[in-house]
Short mmCIF file of C-alpha atoms in Angstrom, two decimals:
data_model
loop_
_atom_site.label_atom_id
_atom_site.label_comp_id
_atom_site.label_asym_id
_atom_site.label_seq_id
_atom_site.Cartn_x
_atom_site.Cartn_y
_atom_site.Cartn_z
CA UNK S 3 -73.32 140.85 75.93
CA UNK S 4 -70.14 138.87 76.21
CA UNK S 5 -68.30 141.30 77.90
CA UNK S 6 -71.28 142.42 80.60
CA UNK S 7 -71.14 137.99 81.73
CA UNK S 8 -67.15 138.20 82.07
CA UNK S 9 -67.69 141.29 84.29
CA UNK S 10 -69.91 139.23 86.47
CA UNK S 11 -67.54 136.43 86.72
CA UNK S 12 -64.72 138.50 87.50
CA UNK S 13 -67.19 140.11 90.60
CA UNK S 14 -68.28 136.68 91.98
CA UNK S 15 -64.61 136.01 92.31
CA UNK S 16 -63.66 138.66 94.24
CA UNK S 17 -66.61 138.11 96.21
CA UNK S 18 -65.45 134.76 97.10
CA UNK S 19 -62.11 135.75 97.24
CA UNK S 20 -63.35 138.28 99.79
CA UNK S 21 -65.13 135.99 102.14
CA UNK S 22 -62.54 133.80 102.36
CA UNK S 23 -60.21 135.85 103.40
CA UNK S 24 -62.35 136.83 106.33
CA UNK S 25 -62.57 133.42 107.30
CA UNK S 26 -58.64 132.98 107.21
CA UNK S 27 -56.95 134.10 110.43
CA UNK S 28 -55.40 137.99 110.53
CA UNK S 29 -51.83 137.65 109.12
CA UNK S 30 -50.29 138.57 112.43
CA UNK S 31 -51.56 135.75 114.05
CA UNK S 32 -50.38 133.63 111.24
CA UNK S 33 -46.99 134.64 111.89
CA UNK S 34 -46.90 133.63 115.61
CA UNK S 35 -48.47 130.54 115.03
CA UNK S 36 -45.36 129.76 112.86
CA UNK S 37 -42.91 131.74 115.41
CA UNK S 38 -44.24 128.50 117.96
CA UNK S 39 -43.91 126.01 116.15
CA UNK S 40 -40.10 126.71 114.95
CA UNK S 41 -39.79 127.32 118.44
CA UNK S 42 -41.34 123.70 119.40
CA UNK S 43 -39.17 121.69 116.65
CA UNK S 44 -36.07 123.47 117.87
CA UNK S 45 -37.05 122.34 121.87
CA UNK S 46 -37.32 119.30 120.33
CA UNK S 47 -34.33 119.00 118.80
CA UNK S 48 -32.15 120.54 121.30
CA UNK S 49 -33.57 117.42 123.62
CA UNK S 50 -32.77 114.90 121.34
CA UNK S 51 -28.93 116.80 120.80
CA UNK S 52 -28.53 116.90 124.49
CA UNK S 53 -29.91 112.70 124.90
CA UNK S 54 -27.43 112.26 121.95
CA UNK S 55 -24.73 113.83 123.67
CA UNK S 56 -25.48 112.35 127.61
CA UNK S 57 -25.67 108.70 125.67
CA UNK S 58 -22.09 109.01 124.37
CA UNK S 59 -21.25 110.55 127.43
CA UNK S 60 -22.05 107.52 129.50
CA UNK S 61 -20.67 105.14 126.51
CA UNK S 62 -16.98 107.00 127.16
CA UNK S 63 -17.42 106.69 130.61
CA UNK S 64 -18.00 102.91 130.35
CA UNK S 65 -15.25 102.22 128.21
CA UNK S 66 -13.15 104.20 130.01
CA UNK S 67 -14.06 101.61 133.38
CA UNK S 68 -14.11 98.63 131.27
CA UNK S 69 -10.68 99.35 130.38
CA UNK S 70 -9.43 100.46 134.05
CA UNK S 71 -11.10 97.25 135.22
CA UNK S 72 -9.66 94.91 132.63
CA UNK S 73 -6.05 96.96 133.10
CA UNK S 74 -6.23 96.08 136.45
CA UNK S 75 -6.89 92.49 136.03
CA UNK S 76 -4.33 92.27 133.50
CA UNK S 77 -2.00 93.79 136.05
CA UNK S 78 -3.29 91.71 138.61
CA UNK S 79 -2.63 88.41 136.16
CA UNK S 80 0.44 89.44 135.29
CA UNK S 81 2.05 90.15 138.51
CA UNK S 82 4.80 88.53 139.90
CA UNK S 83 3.15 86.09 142.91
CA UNK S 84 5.20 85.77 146.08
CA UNK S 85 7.13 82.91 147.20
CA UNK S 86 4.91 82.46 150.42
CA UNK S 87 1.93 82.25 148.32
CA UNK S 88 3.53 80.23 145.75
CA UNK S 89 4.60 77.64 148.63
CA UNK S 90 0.69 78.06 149.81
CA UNK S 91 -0.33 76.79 146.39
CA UNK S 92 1.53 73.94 146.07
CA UNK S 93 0.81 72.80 150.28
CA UNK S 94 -2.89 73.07 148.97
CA UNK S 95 -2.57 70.69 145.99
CA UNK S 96 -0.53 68.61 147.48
CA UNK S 97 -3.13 68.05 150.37
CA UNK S 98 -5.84 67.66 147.89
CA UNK S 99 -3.94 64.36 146.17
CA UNK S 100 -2.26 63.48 149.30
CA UNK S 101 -2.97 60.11 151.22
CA UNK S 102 -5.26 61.96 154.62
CA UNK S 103 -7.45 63.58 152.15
CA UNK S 104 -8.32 60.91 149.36
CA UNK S 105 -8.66 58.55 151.93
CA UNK S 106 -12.20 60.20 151.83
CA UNK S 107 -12.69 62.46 149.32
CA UNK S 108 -14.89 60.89 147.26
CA UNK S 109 -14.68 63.41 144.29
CA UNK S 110 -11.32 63.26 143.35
CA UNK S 111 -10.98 59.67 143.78
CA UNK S 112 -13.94 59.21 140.82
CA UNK S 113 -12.02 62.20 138.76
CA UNK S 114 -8.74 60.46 138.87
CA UNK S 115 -10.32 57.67 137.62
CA UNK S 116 -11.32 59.01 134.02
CA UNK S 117 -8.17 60.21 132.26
CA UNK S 118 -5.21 57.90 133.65
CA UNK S 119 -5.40 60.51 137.10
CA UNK S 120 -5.10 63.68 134.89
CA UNK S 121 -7.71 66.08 136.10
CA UNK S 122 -8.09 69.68 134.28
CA UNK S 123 -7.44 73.14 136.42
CA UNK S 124 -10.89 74.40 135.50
CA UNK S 125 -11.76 71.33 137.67
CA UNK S 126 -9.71 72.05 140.61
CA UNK S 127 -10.32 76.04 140.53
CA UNK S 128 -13.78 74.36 141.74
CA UNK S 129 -12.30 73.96 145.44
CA UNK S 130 -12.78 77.29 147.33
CA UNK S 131 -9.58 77.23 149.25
CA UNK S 132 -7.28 77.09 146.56
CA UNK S 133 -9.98 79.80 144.41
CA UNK S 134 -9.64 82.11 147.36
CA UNK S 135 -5.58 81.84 146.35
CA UNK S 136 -5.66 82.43 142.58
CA UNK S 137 -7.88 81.78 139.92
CA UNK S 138 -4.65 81.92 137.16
CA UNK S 139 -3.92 78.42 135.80
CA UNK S 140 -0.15 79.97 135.10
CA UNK S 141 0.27 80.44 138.76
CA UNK S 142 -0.76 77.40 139.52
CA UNK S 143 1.49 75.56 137.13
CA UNK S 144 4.55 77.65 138.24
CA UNK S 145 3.89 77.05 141.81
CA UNK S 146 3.80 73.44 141.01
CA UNK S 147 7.08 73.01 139.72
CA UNK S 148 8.88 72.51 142.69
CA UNK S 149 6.32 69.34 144.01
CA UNK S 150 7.75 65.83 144.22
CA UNK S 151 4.03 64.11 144.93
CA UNK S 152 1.89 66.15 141.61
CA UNK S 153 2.59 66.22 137.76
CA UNK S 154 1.91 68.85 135.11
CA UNK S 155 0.60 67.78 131.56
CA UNK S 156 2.81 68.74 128.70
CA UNK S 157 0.37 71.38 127.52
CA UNK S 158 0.25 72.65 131.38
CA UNK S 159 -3.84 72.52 131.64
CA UNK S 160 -3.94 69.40 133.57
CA UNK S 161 -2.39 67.48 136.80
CA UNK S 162 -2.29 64.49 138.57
CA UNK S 163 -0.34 62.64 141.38
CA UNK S 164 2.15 61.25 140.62
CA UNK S 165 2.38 56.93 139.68
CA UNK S 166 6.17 57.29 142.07
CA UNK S 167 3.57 57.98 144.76
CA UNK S 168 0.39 55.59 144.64
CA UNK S 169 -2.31 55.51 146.81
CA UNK S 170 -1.75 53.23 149.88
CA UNK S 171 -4.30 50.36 150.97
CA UNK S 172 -6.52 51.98 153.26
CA UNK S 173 -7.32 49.34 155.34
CA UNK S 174 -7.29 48.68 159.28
CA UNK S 175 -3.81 48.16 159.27
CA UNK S 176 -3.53 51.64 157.86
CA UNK S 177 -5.70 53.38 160.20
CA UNK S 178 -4.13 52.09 162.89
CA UNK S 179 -0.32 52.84 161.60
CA UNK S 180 -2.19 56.30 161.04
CA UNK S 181 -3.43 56.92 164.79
CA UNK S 182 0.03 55.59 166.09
CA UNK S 183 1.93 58.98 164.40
CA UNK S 184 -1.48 61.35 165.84
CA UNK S 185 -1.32 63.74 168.12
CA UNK S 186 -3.85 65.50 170.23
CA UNK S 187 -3.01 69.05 171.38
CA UNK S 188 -5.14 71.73 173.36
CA UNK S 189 -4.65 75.04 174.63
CA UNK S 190 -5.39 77.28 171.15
CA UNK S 191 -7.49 80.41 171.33
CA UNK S 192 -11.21 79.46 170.67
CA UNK S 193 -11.52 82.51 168.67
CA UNK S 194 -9.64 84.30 165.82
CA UNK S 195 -7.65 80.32 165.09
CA UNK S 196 -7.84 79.21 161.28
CA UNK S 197 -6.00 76.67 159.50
CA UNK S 198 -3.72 78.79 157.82
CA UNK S 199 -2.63 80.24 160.93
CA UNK S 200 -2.35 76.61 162.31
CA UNK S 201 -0.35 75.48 159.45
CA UNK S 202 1.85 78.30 159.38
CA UNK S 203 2.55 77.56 163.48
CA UNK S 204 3.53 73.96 162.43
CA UNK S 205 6.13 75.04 159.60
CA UNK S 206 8.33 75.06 162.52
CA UNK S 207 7.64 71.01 163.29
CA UNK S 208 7.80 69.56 159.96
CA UNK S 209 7.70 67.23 158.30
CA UNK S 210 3.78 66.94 159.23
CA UNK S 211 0.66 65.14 156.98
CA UNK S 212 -2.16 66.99 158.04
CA UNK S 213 -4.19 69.22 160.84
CA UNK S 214 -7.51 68.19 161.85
CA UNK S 215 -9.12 71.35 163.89
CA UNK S 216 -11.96 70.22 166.31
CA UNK S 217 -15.43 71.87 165.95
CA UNK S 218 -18.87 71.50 167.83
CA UNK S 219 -22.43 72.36 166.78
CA UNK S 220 -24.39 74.81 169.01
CA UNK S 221 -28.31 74.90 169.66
CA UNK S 222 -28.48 77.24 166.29
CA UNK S 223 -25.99 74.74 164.44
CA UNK S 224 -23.20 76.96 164.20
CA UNK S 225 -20.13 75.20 164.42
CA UNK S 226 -17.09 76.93 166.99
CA UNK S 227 -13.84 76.01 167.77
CA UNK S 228 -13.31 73.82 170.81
CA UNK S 229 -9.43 75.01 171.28
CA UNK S 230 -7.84 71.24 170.03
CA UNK S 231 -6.64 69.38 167.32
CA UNK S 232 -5.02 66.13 166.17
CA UNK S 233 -1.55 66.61 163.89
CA UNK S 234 -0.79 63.62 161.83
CA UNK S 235 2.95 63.68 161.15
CA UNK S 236 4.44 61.90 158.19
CA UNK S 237 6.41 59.25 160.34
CA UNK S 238 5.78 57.76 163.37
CA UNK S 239 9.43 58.69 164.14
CA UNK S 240 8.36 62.11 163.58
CA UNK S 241 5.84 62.09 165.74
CA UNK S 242 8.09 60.93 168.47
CA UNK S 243 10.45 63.40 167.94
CA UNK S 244 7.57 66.15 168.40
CA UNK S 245 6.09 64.50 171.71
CA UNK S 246 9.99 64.28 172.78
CA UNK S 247 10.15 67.97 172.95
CA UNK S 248 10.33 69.21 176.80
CA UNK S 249 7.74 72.52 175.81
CA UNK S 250 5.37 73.38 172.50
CA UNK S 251 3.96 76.79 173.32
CA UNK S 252 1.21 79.20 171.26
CA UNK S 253 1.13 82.51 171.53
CA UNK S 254 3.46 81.99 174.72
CA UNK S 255 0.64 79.42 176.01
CA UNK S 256 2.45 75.76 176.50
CA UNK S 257 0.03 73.35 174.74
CA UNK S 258 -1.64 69.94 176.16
CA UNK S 259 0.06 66.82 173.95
CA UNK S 260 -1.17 63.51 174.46
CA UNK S 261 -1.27 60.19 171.92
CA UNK S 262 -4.03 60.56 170.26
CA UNK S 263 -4.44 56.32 170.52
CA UNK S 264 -4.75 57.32 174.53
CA UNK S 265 -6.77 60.39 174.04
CA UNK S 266 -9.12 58.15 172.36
CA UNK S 267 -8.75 55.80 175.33
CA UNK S 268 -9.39 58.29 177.77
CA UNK S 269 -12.68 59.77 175.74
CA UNK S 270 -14.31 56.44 175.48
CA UNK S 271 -13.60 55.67 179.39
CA UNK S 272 -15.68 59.15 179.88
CA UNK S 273 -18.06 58.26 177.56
CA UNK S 274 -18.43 54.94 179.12
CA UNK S 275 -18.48 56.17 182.72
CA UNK S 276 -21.34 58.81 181.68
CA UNK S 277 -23.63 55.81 179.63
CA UNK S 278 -23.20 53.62 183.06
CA UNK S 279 -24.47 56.95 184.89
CA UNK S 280 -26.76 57.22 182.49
CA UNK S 281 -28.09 53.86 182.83
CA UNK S 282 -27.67 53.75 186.58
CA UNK S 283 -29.93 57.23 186.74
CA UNK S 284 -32.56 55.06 184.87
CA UNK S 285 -32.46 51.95 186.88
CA UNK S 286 -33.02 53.97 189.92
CA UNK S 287 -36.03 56.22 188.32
CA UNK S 288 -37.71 52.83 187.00
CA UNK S 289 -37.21 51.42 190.85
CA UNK S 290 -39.09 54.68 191.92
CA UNK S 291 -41.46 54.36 189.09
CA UNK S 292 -41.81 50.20 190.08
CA UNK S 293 -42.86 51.90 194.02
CA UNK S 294 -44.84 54.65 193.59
CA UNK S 295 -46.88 52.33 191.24
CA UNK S 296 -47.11 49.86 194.60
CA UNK S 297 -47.20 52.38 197.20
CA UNK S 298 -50.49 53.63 194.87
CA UNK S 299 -52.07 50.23 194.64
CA UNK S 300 -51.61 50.34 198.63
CA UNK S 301 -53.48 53.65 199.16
CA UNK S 302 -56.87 52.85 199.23
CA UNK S 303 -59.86 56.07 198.81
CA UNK S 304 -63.45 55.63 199.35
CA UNK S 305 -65.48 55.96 196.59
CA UNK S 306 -68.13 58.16 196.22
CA UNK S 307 -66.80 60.83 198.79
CA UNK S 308 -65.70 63.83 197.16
CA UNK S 309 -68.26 66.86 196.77
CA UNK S 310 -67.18 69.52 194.02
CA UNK S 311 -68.82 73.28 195.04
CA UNK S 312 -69.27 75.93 192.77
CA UNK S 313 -69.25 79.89 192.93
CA UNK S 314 -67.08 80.01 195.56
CA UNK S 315 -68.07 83.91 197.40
CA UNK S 316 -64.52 86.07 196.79
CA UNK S 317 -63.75 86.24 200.89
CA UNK S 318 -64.54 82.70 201.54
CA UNK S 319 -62.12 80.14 203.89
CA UNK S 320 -61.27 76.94 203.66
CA UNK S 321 -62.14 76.53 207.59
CA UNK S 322 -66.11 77.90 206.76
CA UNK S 323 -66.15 75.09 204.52
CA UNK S 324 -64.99 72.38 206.89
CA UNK S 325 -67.33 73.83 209.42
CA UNK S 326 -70.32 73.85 207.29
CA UNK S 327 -69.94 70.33 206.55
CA UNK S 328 -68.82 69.04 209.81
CA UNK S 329 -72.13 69.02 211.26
CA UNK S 330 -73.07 65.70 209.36
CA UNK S 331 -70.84 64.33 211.30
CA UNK S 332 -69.11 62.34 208.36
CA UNK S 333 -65.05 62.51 209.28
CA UNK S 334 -63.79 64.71 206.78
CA UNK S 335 -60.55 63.81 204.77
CA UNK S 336 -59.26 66.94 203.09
CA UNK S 337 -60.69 70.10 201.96
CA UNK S 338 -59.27 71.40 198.63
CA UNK S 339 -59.51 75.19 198.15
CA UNK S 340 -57.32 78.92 198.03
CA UNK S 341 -58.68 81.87 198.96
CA UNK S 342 -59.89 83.93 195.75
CA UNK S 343 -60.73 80.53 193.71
CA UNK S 344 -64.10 79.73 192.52
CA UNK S 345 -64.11 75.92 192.83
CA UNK S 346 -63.54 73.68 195.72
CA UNK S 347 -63.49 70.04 196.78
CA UNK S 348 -64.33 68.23 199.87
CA UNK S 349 -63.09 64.39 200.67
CA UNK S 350 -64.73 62.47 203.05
CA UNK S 351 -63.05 59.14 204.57
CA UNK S 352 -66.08 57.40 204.03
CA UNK S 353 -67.59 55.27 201.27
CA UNK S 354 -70.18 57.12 199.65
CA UNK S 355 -70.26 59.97 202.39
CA UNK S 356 -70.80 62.57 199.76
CA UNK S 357 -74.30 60.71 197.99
CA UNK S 358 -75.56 60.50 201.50
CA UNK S 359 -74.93 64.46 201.87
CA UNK S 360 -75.91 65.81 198.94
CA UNK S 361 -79.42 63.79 199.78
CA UNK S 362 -79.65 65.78 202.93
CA UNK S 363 -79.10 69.17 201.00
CA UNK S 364 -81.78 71.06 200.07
CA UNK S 365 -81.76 71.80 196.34
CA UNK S 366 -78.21 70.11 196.16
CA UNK S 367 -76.86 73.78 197.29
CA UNK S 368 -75.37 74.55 201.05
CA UNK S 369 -74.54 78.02 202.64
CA UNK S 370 -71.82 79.07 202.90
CA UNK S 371 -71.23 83.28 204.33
CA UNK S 372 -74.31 84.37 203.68
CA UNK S 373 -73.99 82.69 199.61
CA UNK S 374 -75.70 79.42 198.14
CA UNK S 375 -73.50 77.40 196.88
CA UNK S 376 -74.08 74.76 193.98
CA UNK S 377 -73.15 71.09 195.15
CA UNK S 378 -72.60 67.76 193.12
CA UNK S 379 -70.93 64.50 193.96
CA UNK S 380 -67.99 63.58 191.47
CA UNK S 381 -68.41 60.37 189.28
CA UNK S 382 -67.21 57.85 186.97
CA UNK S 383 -64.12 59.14 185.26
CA UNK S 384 -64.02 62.73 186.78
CA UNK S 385 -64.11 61.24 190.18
CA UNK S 386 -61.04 58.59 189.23
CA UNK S 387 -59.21 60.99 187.58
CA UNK S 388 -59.50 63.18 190.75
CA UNK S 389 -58.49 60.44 192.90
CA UNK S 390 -55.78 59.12 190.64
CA UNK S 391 -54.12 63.27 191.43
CA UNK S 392 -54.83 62.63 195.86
CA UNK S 393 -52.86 59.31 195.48
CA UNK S 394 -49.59 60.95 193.48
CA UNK S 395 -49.57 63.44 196.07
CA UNK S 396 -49.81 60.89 198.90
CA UNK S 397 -46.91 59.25 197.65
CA UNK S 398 -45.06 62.67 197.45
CA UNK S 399 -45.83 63.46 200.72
CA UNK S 400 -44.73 60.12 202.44
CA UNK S 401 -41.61 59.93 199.83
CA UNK S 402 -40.62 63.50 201.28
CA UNK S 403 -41.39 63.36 204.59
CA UNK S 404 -39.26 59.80 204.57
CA UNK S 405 -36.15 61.84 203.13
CA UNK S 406 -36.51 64.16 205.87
CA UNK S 407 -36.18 61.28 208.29
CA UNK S 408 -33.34 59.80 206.87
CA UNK S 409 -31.42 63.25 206.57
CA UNK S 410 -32.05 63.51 210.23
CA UNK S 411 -30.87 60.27 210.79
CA UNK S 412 -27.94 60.78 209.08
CA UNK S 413 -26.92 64.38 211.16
CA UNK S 414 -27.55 62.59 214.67
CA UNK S 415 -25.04 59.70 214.31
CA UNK S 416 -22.38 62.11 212.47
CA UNK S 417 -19.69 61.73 215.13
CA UNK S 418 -18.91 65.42 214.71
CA UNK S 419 -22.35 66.62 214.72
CA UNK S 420 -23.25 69.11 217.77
CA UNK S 421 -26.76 68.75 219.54
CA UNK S 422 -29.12 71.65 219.87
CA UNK S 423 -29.87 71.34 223.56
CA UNK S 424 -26.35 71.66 224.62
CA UNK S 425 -25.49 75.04 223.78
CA UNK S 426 -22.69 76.40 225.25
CA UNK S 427 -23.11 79.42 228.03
CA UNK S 428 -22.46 82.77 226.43
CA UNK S 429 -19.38 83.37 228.40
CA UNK S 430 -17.64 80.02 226.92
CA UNK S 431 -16.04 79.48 223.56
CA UNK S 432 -17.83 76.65 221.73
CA UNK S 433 -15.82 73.90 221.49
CA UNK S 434 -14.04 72.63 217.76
CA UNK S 435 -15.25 69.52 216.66
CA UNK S 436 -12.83 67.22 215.25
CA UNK S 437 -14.30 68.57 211.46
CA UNK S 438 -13.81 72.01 211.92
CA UNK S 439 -9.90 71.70 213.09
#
């Protein structure tokens, strides 16, 4: 009994053994299943070994820049700098602390004021000119040695002017002491001149203070050179000594010099004689104004006399017009129109000629080749407004036609002047008049 129930157990579970088994995939299919996905993870890893790889690859090639560029600065730093740009150095500085410039530089004149005149480099590597020369604070020391008017602090990371050299009184007397030793000069090339090139030019004429180039503003506010300057030399003995010199040429072109006290002379004469142009211009224009206002209040229109017609045909004249209204036998003043327009007006010479007419039209509409035309009388402010335009013309008309006269005036008793009627016959040279010998 026993061993028939272990039988049966052992059957069900082969049974069930069975089935599953037919569920389950074939074994074949198993295996490619797992071919795929060793396949997949070694894609997958082979991507991540070749990012790994292209990563350090860019890292090397990084730090194999960052080292050419920071070689090349350090070569750059550590080069030797020329004597010319040395001397460039030091003509900078020296300009920055020297009398011209803090005269107005308000900056440095509050900097030198907070550490007994000792200002740090890092503060004056903050001025582009000398920035665009070096940015090394060694340089700068070294090219400093050599300068009379600036000092170097003990730990060489500050300067200042020197106290042998303090700042003068800047007062009128000193402006004026400054103009006497100024010169103006003109003739320079308006294009391609800097200061650089202008103080390298002026090497030549030293000892000098300063170069002042002159600049205008165009319409778009970009400044250009005008071709001048003013040189401020450090004596007024200098400055003679300059102006004393028979030729100062550029480029082989001799340059204007003139005082720049009279230059200043001779500018505010032009100025002066241009403002009393100016003024006499305006004088003149306000006695124009003053008559065309009276020869206005003189002109005197009727009221009530202008007629304003509408759909005007396309081929229409302004002599139809006059004719169609002429037979009212009201004296007509003007007829406003252009062939092609669609408006027109007619002035009469008589007070309220145009009320009386329109009365007489029937439906307030005339005709005019072969059209009706719409008619209405102008009024109130479109009426004054019209007249106020016929009165400035007038006035234009009279004001011209009275030039015309007087030019004619003027050619008839020019003693040289030739009269029409007294041509010469064809076969005779005309004779010279005492203008044209």
């Amino acid at each position: 009994m026993d061993n028939s129930k272990e039988e049966n157990n052992i059957e069900k579970d082969v049974e069930s053994v069975n089935e599953e088994v037919k569920e389950d995939k074939p074994v074949e299919n198993l295996n490619d299943d797992i071919n795929k996905k060793e396949e997949n993870v070694e894609t997958e890893e082979s991507k991540e070994t070749e990012k790994e790889e292209k990563n350090k690859e860019e890292e090397k090639t990084k730090e194999v820049e960052d080292k050419k560029v920071e070689e090349t600065k350090e070569i750059k730093e550590s080069s030797e700098p020329t004597t010319e740009l040395l001397e460039q150095i030091k003509d900078q500085i020296e300009f920055y602390f020297g009398d011209v410039n803090m005269q107005r530089d308000k900056f440095l004149t509050e900097q030198i004021k907070l550490e007994n005149g000792w200002i740090p480099l890092t503060v004056m590597l903050n001025f582009n000119m000398l920035a665009t020369m070096t940015t090394n604070c060694d340089v700068i020391v070294k090219a400093l040695e050599s300068s009379e008017l600036i000092e170097v602090s003990e730990d060489k990371t500050k300067i200042r002017r020197s106290p042998k050299f303090p700042l003068p009184k800047y007062d009128e007397e000193y402006r004026k002491a400054q103009e006497a030793r100024t010169v103006y000069m003109k003739g320079f090339p308006l294009k391609n001149t800097n200061i650089q090139k202008l103080k390298t030019f002026f090497k030549q004429y030293e000892p000098y203070e300063n170069v002042v180039i002159r600049k205008y503003q165009d319409k778009d506010k970009v400044l250009h050179f005008k071709g001048s300057i003013f040189v401020q030399f450090k004596t007024l003995d200098d400055a003679k000594t300059f102006m004393e010199r028979k030729s100062v040429k550029y480029n082989d072109v001799e340059l204007i010099r003139k005082w720049a006290a009279d230059y200043s002379v001779e500018r505010a004469n032009k100025h002066e004689g241009r403002r009393q142009h100016y003024q006499e211009m305006k004088e003149k224009k306000n006695e124009s104004l003053q008559k065309d206002a009276k020869v206005l209040e003189s002109v005197n229109l009727p009221k009530g006399a202008i007629i304003h017609l509408s759909d005007m045909p396309d081929k229409c004249r302004r002599d139809l017009i006059r004719t169609c209204f002429e037979k009212y036998e009201v004296p007509i003043a003007y007829v406003q129109y252009e062939c092609g327009d669609k408006e027109a007006w007619i002035r009469f010479q008589e007070e309220n000629a145009a009320k009386t007419i329109l009365e007489k039209l029937p439906n307030k509409t005339i005709k005019i080749d072969e059209s009706e035309i719409t008619c209405r009388v102008l009024e109130d402010e479109e009426e004054q407004k019209y007249l106020d335009e016929v009165k400035k013309y007038i006035v234009n008309v009279r004001q011209r036609n009275k030039s015309r006269m007087d030019n004619r005036k003027g050619r008839s008793t020019y003693k040289g002047g030739r009269k029409r009627h007294m041509s010469p016959p064809a076969n005779q040279p005309p004779v010279k008049t005492p203008a044209q010998e």
